[in-house]
Each structure stands twice: as structure tokens, then as C-alpha cells.
Short mmCIF file of C-alpha atoms in Angstrom, two decimals:
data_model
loop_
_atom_site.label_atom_id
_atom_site.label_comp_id
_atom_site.label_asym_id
_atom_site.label_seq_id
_atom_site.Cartn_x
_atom_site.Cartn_y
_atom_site.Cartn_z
CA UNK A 1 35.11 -56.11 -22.15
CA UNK A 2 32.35 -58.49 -22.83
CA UNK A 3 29.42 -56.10 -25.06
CA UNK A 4 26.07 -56.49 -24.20
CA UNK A 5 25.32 -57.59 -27.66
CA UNK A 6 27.54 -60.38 -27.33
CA UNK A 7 26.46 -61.62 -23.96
CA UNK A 8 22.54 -61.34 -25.36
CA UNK A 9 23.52 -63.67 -28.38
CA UNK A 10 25.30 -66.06 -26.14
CA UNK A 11 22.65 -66.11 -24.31
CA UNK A 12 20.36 -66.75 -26.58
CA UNK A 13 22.54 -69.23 -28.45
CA UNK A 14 22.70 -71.45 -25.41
CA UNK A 15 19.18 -71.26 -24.69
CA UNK A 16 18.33 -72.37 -28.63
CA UNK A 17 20.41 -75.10 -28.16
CA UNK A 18 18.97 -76.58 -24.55
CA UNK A 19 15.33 -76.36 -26.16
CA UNK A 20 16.20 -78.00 -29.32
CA UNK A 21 17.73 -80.80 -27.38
CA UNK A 22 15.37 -80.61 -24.08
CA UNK A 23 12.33 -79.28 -24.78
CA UNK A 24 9.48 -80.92 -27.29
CA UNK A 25 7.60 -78.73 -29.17
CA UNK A 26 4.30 -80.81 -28.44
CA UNK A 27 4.26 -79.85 -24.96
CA UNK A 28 0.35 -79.46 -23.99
CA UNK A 29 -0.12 -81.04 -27.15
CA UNK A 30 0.54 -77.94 -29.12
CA UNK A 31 3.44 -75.27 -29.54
CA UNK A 32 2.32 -73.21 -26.72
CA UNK A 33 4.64 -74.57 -24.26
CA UNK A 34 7.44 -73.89 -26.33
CA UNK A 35 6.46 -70.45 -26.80
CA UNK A 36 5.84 -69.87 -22.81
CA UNK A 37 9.16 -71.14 -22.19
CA UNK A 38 11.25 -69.01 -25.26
CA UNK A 39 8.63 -66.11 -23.96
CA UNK A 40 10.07 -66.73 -20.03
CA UNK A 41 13.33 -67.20 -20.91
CA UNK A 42 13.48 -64.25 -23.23
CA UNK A 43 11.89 -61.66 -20.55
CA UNK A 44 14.53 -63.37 -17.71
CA UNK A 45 17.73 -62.93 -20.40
CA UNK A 46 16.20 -59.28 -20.50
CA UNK A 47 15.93 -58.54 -16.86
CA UNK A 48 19.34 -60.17 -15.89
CA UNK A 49 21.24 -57.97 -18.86
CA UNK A 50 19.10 -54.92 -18.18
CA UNK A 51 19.26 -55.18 -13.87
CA UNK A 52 21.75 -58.09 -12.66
CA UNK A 53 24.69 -57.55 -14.60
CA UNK A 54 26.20 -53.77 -13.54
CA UNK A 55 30.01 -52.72 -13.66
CA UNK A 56 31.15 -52.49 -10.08
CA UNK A 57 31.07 -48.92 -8.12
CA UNK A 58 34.61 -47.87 -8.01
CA UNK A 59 35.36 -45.61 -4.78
CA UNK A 60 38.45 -43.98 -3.74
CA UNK A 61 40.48 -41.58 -1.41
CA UNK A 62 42.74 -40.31 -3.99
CA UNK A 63 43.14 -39.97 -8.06
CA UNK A 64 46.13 -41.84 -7.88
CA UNK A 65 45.29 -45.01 -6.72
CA UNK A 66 42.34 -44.92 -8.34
CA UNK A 67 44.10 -44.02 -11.88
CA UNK A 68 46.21 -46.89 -11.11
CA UNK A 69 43.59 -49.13 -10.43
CA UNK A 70 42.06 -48.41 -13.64
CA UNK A 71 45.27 -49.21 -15.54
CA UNK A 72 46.46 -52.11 -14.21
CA UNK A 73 43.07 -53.71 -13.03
CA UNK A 74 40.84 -53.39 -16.26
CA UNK A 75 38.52 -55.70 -14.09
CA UNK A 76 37.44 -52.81 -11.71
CA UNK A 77 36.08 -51.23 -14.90
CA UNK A 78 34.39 -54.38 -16.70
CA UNK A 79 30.70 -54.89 -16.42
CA UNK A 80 30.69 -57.82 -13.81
CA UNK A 81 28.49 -60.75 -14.96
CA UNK A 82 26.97 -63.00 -12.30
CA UNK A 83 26.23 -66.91 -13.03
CA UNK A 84 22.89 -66.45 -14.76
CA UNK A 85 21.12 -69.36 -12.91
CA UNK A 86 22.30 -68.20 -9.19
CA UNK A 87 22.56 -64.15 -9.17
CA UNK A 88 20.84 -64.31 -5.88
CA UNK A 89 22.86 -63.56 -3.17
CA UNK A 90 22.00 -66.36 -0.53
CA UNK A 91 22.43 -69.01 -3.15
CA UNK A 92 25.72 -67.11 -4.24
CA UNK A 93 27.22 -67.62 -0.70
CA UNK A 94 25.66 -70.99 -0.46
CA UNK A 95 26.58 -72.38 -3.25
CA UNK A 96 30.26 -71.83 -3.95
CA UNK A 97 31.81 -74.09 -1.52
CA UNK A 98 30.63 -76.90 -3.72
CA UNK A 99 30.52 -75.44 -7.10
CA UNK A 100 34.27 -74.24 -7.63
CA UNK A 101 36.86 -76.39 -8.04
CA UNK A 102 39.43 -77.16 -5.11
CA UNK A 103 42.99 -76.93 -7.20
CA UNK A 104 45.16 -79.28 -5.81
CA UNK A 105 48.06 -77.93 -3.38
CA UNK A 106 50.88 -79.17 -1.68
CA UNK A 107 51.67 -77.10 1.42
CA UNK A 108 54.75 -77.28 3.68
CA UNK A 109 53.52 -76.34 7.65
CA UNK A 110 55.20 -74.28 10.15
CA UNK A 111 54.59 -74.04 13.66
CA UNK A 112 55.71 -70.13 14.86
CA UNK A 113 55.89 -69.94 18.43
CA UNK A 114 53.93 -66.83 19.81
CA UNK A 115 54.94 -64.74 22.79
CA UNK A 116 52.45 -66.54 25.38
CA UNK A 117 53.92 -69.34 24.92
CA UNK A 118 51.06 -71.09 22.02
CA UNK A 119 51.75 -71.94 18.28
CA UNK A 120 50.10 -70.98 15.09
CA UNK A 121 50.48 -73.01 12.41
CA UNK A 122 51.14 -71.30 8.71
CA UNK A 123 50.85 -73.35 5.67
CA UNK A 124 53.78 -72.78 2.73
CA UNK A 125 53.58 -72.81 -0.62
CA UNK A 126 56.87 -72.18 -1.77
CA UNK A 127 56.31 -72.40 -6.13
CA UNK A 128 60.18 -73.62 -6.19
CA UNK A 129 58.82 -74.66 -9.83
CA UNK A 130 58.78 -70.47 -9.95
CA UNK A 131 59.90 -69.54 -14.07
CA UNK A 132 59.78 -66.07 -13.43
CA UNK A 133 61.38 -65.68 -9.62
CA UNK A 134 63.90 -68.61 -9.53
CA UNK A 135 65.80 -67.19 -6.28
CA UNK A 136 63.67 -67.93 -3.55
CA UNK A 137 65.12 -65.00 -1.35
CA UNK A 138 63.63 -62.46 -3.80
CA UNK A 139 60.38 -64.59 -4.79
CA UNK A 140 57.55 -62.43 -4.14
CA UNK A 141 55.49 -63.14 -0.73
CA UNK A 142 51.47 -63.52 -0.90
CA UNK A 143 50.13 -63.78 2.49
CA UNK A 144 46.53 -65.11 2.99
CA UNK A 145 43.90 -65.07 5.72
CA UNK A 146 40.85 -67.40 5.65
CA UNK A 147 37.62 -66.13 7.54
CA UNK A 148 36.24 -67.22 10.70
CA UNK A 149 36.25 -70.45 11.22
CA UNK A 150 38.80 -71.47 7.62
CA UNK A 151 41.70 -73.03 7.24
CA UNK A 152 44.22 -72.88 4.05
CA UNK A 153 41.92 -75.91 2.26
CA UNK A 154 39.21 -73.23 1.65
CA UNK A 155 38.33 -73.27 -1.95
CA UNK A 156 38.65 -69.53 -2.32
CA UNK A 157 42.14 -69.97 -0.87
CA UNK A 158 43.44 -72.45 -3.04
CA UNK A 159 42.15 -70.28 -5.65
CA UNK A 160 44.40 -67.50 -4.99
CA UNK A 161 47.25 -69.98 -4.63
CA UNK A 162 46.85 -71.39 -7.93
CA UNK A 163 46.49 -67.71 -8.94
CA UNK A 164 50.09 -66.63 -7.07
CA UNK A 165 51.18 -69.88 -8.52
CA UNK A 166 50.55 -68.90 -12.12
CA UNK A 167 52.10 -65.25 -11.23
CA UNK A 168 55.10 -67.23 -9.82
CA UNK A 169 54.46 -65.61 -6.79
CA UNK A 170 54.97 -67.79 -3.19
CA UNK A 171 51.82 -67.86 -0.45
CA UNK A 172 51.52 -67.87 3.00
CA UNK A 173 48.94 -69.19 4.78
CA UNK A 174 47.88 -67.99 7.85
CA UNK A 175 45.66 -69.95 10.25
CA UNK A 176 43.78 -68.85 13.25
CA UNK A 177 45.17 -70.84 16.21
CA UNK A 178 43.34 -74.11 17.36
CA UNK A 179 41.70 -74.62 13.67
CA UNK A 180 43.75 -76.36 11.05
CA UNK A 181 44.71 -79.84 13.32
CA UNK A 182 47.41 -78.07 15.67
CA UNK A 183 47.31 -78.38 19.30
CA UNK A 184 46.23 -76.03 21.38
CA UNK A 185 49.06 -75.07 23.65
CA UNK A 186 47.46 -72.23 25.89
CA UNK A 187 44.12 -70.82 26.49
CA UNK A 188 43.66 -68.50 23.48
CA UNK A 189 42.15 -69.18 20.15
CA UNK A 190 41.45 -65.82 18.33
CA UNK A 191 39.21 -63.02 17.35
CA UNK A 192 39.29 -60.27 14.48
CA UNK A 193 40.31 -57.09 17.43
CA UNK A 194 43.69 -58.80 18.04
CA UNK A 195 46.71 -59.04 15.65
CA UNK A 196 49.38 -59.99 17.73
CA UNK A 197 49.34 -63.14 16.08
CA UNK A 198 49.37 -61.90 12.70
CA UNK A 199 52.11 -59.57 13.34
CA UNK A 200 53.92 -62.67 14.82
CA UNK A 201 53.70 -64.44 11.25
CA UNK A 202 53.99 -61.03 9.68
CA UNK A 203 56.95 -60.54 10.77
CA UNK A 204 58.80 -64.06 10.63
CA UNK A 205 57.96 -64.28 6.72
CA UNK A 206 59.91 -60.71 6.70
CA UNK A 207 63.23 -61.79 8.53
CA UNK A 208 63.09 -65.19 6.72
CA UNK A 209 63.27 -63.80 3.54
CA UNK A 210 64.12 -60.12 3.56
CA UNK A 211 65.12 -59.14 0.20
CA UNK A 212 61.06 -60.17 -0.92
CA UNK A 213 58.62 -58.10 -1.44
CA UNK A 214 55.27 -58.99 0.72
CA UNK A 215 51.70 -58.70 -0.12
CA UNK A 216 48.13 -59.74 1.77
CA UNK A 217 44.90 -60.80 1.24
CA UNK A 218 41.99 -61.15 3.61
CA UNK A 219 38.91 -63.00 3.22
CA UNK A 220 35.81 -61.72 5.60
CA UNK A 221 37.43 -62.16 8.90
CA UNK A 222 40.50 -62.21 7.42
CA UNK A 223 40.40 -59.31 5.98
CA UNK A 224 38.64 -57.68 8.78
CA UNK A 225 41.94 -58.14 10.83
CA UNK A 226 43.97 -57.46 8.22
CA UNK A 227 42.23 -53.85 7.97
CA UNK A 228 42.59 -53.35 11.74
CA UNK A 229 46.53 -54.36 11.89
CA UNK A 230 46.89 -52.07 9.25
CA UNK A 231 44.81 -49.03 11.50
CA UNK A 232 47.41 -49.56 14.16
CA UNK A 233 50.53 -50.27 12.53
CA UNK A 234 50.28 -47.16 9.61
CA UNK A 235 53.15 -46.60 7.66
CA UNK A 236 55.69 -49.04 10.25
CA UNK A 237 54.52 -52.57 8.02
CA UNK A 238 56.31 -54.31 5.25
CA UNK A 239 53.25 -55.23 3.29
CA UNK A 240 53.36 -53.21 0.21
CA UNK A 241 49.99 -53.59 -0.09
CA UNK A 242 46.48 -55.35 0.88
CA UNK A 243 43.36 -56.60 -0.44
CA UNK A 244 40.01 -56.90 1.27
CA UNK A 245 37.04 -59.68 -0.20
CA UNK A 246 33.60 -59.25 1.62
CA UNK A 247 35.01 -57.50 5.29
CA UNK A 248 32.26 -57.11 8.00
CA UNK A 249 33.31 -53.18 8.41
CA UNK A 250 31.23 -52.64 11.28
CA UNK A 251 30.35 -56.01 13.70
CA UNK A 252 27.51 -54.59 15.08
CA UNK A 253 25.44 -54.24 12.20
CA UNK A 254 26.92 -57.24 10.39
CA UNK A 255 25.68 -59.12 13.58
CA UNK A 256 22.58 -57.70 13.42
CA UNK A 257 22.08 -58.18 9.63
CA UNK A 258 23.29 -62.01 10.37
CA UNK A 259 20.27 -62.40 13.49
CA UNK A 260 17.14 -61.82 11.22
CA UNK A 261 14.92 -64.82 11.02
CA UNK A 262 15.94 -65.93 7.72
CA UNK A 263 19.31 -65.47 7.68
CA UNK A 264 19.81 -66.82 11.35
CA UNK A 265 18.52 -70.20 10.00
CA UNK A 266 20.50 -70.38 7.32
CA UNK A 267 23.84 -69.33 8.11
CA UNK A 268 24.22 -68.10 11.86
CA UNK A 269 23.56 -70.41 13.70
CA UNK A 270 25.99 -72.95 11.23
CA UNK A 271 28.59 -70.75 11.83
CA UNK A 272 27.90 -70.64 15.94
CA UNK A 273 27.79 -74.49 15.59
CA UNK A 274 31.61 -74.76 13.66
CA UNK A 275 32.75 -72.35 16.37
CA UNK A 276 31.77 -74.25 19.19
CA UNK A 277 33.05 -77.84 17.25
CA UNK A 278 36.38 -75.92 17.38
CA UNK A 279 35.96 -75.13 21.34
CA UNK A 280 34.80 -78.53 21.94
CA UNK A 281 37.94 -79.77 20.07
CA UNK A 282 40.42 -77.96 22.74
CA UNK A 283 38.05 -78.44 25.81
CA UNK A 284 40.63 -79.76 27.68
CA UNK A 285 42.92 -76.43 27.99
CA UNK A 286 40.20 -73.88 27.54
CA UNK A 287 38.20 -75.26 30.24
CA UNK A 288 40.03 -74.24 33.09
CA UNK A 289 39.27 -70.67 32.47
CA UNK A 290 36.36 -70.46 30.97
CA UNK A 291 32.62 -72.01 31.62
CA UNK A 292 32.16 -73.96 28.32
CA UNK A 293 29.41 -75.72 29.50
CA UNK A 294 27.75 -72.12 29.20
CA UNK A 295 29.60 -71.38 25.68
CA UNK A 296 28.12 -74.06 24.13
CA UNK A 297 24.23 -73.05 24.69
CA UNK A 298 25.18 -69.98 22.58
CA UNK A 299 22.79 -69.74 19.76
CA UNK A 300 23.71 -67.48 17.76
CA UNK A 301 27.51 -65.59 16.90
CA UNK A 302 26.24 -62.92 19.85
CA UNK A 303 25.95 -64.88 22.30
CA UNK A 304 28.91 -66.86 21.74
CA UNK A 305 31.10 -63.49 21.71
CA UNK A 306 29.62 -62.55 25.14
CA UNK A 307 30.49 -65.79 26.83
CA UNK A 308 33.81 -66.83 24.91
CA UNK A 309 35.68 -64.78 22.65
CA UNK A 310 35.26 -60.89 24.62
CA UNK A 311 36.23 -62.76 28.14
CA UNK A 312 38.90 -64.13 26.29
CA UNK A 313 40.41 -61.32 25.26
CA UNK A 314 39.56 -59.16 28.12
CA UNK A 315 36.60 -56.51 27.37
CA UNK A 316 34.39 -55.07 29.69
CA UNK A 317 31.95 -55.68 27.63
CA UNK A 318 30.80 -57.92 24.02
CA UNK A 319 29.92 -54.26 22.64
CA UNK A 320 33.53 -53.09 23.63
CA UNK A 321 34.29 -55.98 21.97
CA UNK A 322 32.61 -55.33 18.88
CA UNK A 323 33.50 -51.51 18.32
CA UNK A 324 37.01 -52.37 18.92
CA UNK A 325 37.01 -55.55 16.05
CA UNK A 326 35.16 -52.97 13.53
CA UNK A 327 38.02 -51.81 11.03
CA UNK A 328 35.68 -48.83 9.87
CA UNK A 329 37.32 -47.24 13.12
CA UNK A 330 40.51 -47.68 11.88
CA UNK A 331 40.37 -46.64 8.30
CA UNK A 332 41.55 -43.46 8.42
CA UNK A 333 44.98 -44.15 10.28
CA UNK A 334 45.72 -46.98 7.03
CA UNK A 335 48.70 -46.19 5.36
CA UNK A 336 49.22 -48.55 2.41
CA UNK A 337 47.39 -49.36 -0.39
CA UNK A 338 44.34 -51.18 0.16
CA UNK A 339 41.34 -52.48 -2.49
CA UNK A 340 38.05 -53.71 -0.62
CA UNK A 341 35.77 -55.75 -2.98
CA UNK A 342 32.14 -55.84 -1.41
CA UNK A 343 29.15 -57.43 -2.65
CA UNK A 344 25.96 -54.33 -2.11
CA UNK A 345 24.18 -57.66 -1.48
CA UNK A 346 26.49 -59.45 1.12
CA UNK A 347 23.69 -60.28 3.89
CA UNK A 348 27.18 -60.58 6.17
CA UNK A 349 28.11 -57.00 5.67
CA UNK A 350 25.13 -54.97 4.48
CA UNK A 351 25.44 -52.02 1.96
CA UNK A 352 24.55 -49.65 4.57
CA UNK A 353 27.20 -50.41 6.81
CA UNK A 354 29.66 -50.36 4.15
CA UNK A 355 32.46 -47.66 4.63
CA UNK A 356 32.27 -45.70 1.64
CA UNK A 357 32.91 -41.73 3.29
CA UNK A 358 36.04 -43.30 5.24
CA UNK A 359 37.31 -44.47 1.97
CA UNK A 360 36.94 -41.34 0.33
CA UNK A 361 39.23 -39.33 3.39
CA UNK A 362 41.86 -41.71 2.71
CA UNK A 363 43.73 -42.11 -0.18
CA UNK A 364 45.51 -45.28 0.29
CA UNK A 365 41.97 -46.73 0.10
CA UNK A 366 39.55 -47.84 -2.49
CA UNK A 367 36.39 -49.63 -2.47
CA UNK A 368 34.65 -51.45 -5.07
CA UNK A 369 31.21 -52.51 -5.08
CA UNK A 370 29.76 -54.65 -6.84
CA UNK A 371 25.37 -55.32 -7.17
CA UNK A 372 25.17 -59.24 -6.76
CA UNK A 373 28.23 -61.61 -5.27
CA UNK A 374 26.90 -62.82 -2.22
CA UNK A 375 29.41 -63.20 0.72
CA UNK A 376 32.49 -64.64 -1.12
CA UNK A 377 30.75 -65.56 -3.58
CA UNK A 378 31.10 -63.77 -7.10
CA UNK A 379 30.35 -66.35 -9.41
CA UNK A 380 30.40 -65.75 -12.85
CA UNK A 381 30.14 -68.01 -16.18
CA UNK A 382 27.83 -70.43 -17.01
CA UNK A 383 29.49 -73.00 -14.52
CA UNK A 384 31.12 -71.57 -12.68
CA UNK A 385 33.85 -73.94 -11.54
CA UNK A 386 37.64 -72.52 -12.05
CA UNK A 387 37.39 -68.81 -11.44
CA UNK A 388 35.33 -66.46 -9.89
CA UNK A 389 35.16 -62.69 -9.89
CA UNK A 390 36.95 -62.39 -6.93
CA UNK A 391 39.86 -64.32 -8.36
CA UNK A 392 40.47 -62.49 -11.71
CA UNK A 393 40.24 -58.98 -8.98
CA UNK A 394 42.70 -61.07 -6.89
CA UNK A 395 45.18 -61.86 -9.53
CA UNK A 396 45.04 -58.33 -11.25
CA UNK A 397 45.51 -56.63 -8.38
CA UNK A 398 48.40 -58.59 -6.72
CA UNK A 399 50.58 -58.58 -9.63
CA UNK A 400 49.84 -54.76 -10.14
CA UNK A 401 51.35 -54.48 -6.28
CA UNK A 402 54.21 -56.77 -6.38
CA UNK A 403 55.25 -55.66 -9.99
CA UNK A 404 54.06 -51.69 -10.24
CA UNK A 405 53.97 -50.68 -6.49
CA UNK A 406 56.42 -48.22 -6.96
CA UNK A 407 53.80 -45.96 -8.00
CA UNK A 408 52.15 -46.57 -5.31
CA UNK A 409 55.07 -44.85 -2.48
CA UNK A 410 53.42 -41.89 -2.08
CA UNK A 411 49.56 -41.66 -2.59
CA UNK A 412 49.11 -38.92 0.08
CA UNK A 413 50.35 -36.38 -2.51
#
């Protein structure tokens, strides 16, 4: 672990070495601009070691996950260190679609036929270069979810490939029908209540290769489904275990959190905008049952729930809707081992709403919390373009499932 000493000299290392090459000491005519700027940057490199950079808040249900999580995840203990310049948690989430690096990937699709007659389309990446599982048929499974509206080209996705990849592990991609290029075949696209889909892909990776162990991660929506399949399947699920990055654990206060002014502007109403692209895309079959003249007026993620995705999927109501979609409803019928990584400042899922008493009944679960991160954001480094946080938590924490899970069998104990 990274001592604040160390991190203070680095600090001030770097910053010697930008003003000897950036800043002239003649500023104003005199040495007083140097000394405003070493006197700024001194006080900021003191506020961001004293208040930004915290070790994350560890929660969980039982000593022996969380005993585990300690020993084979020394991240969940280490003092996480945002990217000085961009601690702030709007520009987190803003800013790491184009900071971090896209790794490159070659997938292999698969169209699964579902039971109402549509498609969804899974991406493969098989890692037949695999050193360390050469058989295929036992080659570890990593199944990932993207959030709302992403697809298996999401950065933070093809960062937890290349991290499965490096583990010699083989991924899964699973897409939300009607939003990586497939056709549409029926009236149905998807929503984070329903997991007949994801059971569908669940269990096809299971009888194609039955002899390998299976793993998940979830990103926001992704994970928010992934937490409410788990709820209603228990105990009867391959997955030997889950991960959760930046859930919404209860939609009606993440909606809520999402419709003040500020952050309406700057993320809600881009988000109702890609859902409706994705409706407009599939007009053609989705407009003989529902009015998507009406759906796309919807200004916000509200408003396109109460005229699209609860009709769709047959609610009384948006708000039946929403409490059913919430996995802090579910939490306590979980059965496997589960780690939730939340940002306190995730303006998607607010600190308040996060579930911390359910995780504390339940010891298959375990929450950790970190101060700054953003919605999946955790950046950390000076640039920081090839990991993040949430990676090294990723990569830690699958290879502690898929290679020490047997500890994990019985946690109820």
C-alpha cells in the first residue's frame, strides 16, 4: 500500500518538475507568482491527501466473506487514490469514456433464441491463446453486463476482458436485446425487473460448457439485474459468484437524484435521448403496440418508463415498475457471494439510498464504499488511461472466486 509520505513526495516531485519547465519565475515581474502558485498547489496537495484520498468502507453480512475479502482482495483495504486533477464526481463519470483506453478485442457473436420467439445477441471471447486453462471445456466463464443503454464495446467492458484475458479466464458478453446491431425480432427490448433473458444466456453458457466454472459482473444496470436474478433464483444458479460496480439499489431515488436541475442537464436527459435512438432504431416492430409518437416526447428517464418500458412489461403502474426493478428488495433472499463497489458520490445512486443494513443481514453480501469515483468512474493515477479502480477490484476479486471459491460454499455458517 501506497504511504502517504510517498504519495506527498510524488506529488510534490511532479509538481517541481511542471514549474521548472512551465512556469517563469518573473511572472508579475517578480517571484510572487511563483510563490502563489507553489503556495496553491501546496494547500490543494494537502487537502486532496488529507480529504479526497480515503480507504474504501468495507461492509459485510458475515466474518467470512469479509475475512476472505481481506485476504485475497488487498485492494478493499488500500487507501483508494482518485486522479488528482478530476476527484470530482461529475467530471469522474464524464470523463472516463474518453480518457481510458479501449483494449482491442476480437469477439465471436451468438444469436440465442429466447422463448417469445426474439434473439439476444452475446459477444464471445473465447482466450483460446489461454496458458493457464488450455481445455476450453474447463476454461473458467466471466459473464458481463453493460448498463443501460451499452453494448460489449464499452470501455469499462473491454477492460475487464483484457483483465479475464490476462487471468486466462473466457468472457461473455451479454447484450440487452435491440442494442448492439441485431434485429429486433418481437416487440420487447428490456428493462432491469426482468431476467428471463439473462437466465436464457445464463443458462446456455452452462450446458455449453458444463465442466466450467461461471462467474458475473454487472455494471449499473447490469448489475442491477444481476442483483435481482440473483433475489429470485437463491441458491438454484451456477454462478459461483457476482460482482456489482455502481448499482442503482433503489430506482426511485436514483431517479429522483438523476431529475435535479443540474444533473438532468447533464446526464438525464442524454441518457433519455440514447434510449429513444434505440426505439427509433426498431420503430417498425415496436410500433404496432405501442404509441411511440408519445415515447419519444419523454424528457426525462421517468417519463420514458411510464410510456415505454412499464407498458412493456406489463405494470399497473411506472412505480410498480420501479419497486419491482429495485434489487434492495431482493437482497436478503441472495444466496451467493456478492461484492458491490459504490462510489458515496455516485449522483446515479446516492449514498443515502445505498443498501448498507440489507448487506449487513446477509452474509453472502458485502459492500464497499468508496468517497469519490463518480458513476463508473474510479479513476486513479496521474493519467489515468489503462486501469481504473474498478478494474484492479474487478480482477482481484474474480480470480479470488474462480480460483478460492471453495471457501466460499457455505458463508451462512
Amino acid at each position: 500500500m501506497i504511504s502517504l509520505d510517498l504519495n506527498f513526495n510524488i506529488l510534490t516531485r511532479d509538481l517541481s518538475h511542471y514549474l521548472e519547465n512551465q512556469v517563469k519565475v518573473g511572472l508579475f515581474g517578480s517571484g510572487v507568482g511563483l510563490s502563489l502558485v507553489l503556495g496553491f498547489s501546496a494547500a490543494y496537495t494537502c487537502y486532496y491527501l488529507i480529504s479526497v484520498a480515503k480507504k474504501p468502507q468495507l461492509i459485510s453480512g458475515g466474518k467470512t466473506f469479509c475475512q476472505f475479502l481481506k485476504e485475497q482482495c488487498p485492494v478493499v483495504s488500500e487507501t483508494y487514490y482518485p486522479t488528482f486533477w478530476c476527484w470530482e464526481s461529475r467530471i469522474q463519470t464524464l470523463l472516463r469514456p474518453f480518457v481510458t483506453a479501449k483494449p482491442g478485442v476480437v469477439y465471436r457473436n451468438e444469436l440465442i433464441k429466447a422463448a417469445d420467439g426474439g434473439q439476444i445477441s452475446v459477444d464471445w471471447f473465447d482466450n483460446d491463446d489461454s496458458l493457464s486453462y488450455p481445455d476450453p471445456t474447463t476454461r473458467p466463464t466471466v459473464l458481463l453486463l453493460p448498463g443501460l443503454t451499452g453494448t460489449s464495446r464499452e470501455s469499462y467492458i473491454l477492460h475487464m476482458v483484457q483483465q479475464s484475458r490476462d487471468l486466462g479466464y473466457r468472457c461473455v458478453v451479454f447484450n440487452n436485446r435491440g442494442v448492439s446491431g441485431e434485429t429486433l425480432l418481437t416487440p420487447r427490448t428490456y428493462c432491469a425487473a426482468n431476467t428471463e433473458d439473462l437466465e436464457t444466456v445464463i443458462d446456455h453458457i452452462q450446458k455449453t460448457y458444463e465442466a466450467a466454472s461461471m462467474m458475473a459482473a454487472g455494471v449499473s444496470m447490469g448489475g442491477m439485474m444481476l442483483a435481482n436474478y440473483l433475489g429470485r433464483k437463491g441458491r438454484k444458479t451456477c454462478l459461483k459468484g457476482v460482482i456489482v460496480f455502481s448499482a442503482g439499489w433503489d430506482v426511485f431515488e436514483c431517479t429522483a437524484s438523476l431529475e435535479k436541475p443540474l444533473d438532468r442537464f447533464i446526464f438525464n436527459s442524454y441518457l433519455t435521448s440514447c434510449l429513444q435512438a434505440s426505439v427509433h432504431r426498431h420503430r417498425p416492430v415496436l410500433e404496432k403496440c405501442y404509441d411511440i409518437d408519445h415515447v419519444m416526447k419523454a424528457k426525462t428517464i421517468r417519463e420514458f418508463d411510464e410510456r415505454f418500458t412499464s407498458i412493456m412489461f406489463g405494470y399497473p403502474t411506472n412505480d410498480d415498475y420501479y419497486r419491482d426493478a429495485s434489487p434492495v428488495h431482493k437482497l436478503k433472499s441472495v444466496q451467493v457471494p456478492m461484492l458491490c463497489l459504490n462510489a458515496a458520490d455516485d449522483v446515479f445512486s446516492p449514498s443515502h439510498a445505498i443498501p448498507v443494513e440489507a448487506v449487513k443481514q446477509n452474509p453472502h453480501l458485502a459492500l464497499l464504499i468508496t468517497c469519490h469515483g463518480g458513476h463508473i468512474g474510479f479513476l486513479e493515477g496521474l493519467w489515468p488511461r489503462q486501469s481504473t479502480y474498478m478494474d484492479r477490484v474487478f480482477k482481484q476479486f474474480a480470480k479470488a472466486v474462480i480460483e478460492q471459491g471453495g471457501r466460499l460454499k457455505d458463508l451462512s455458517r
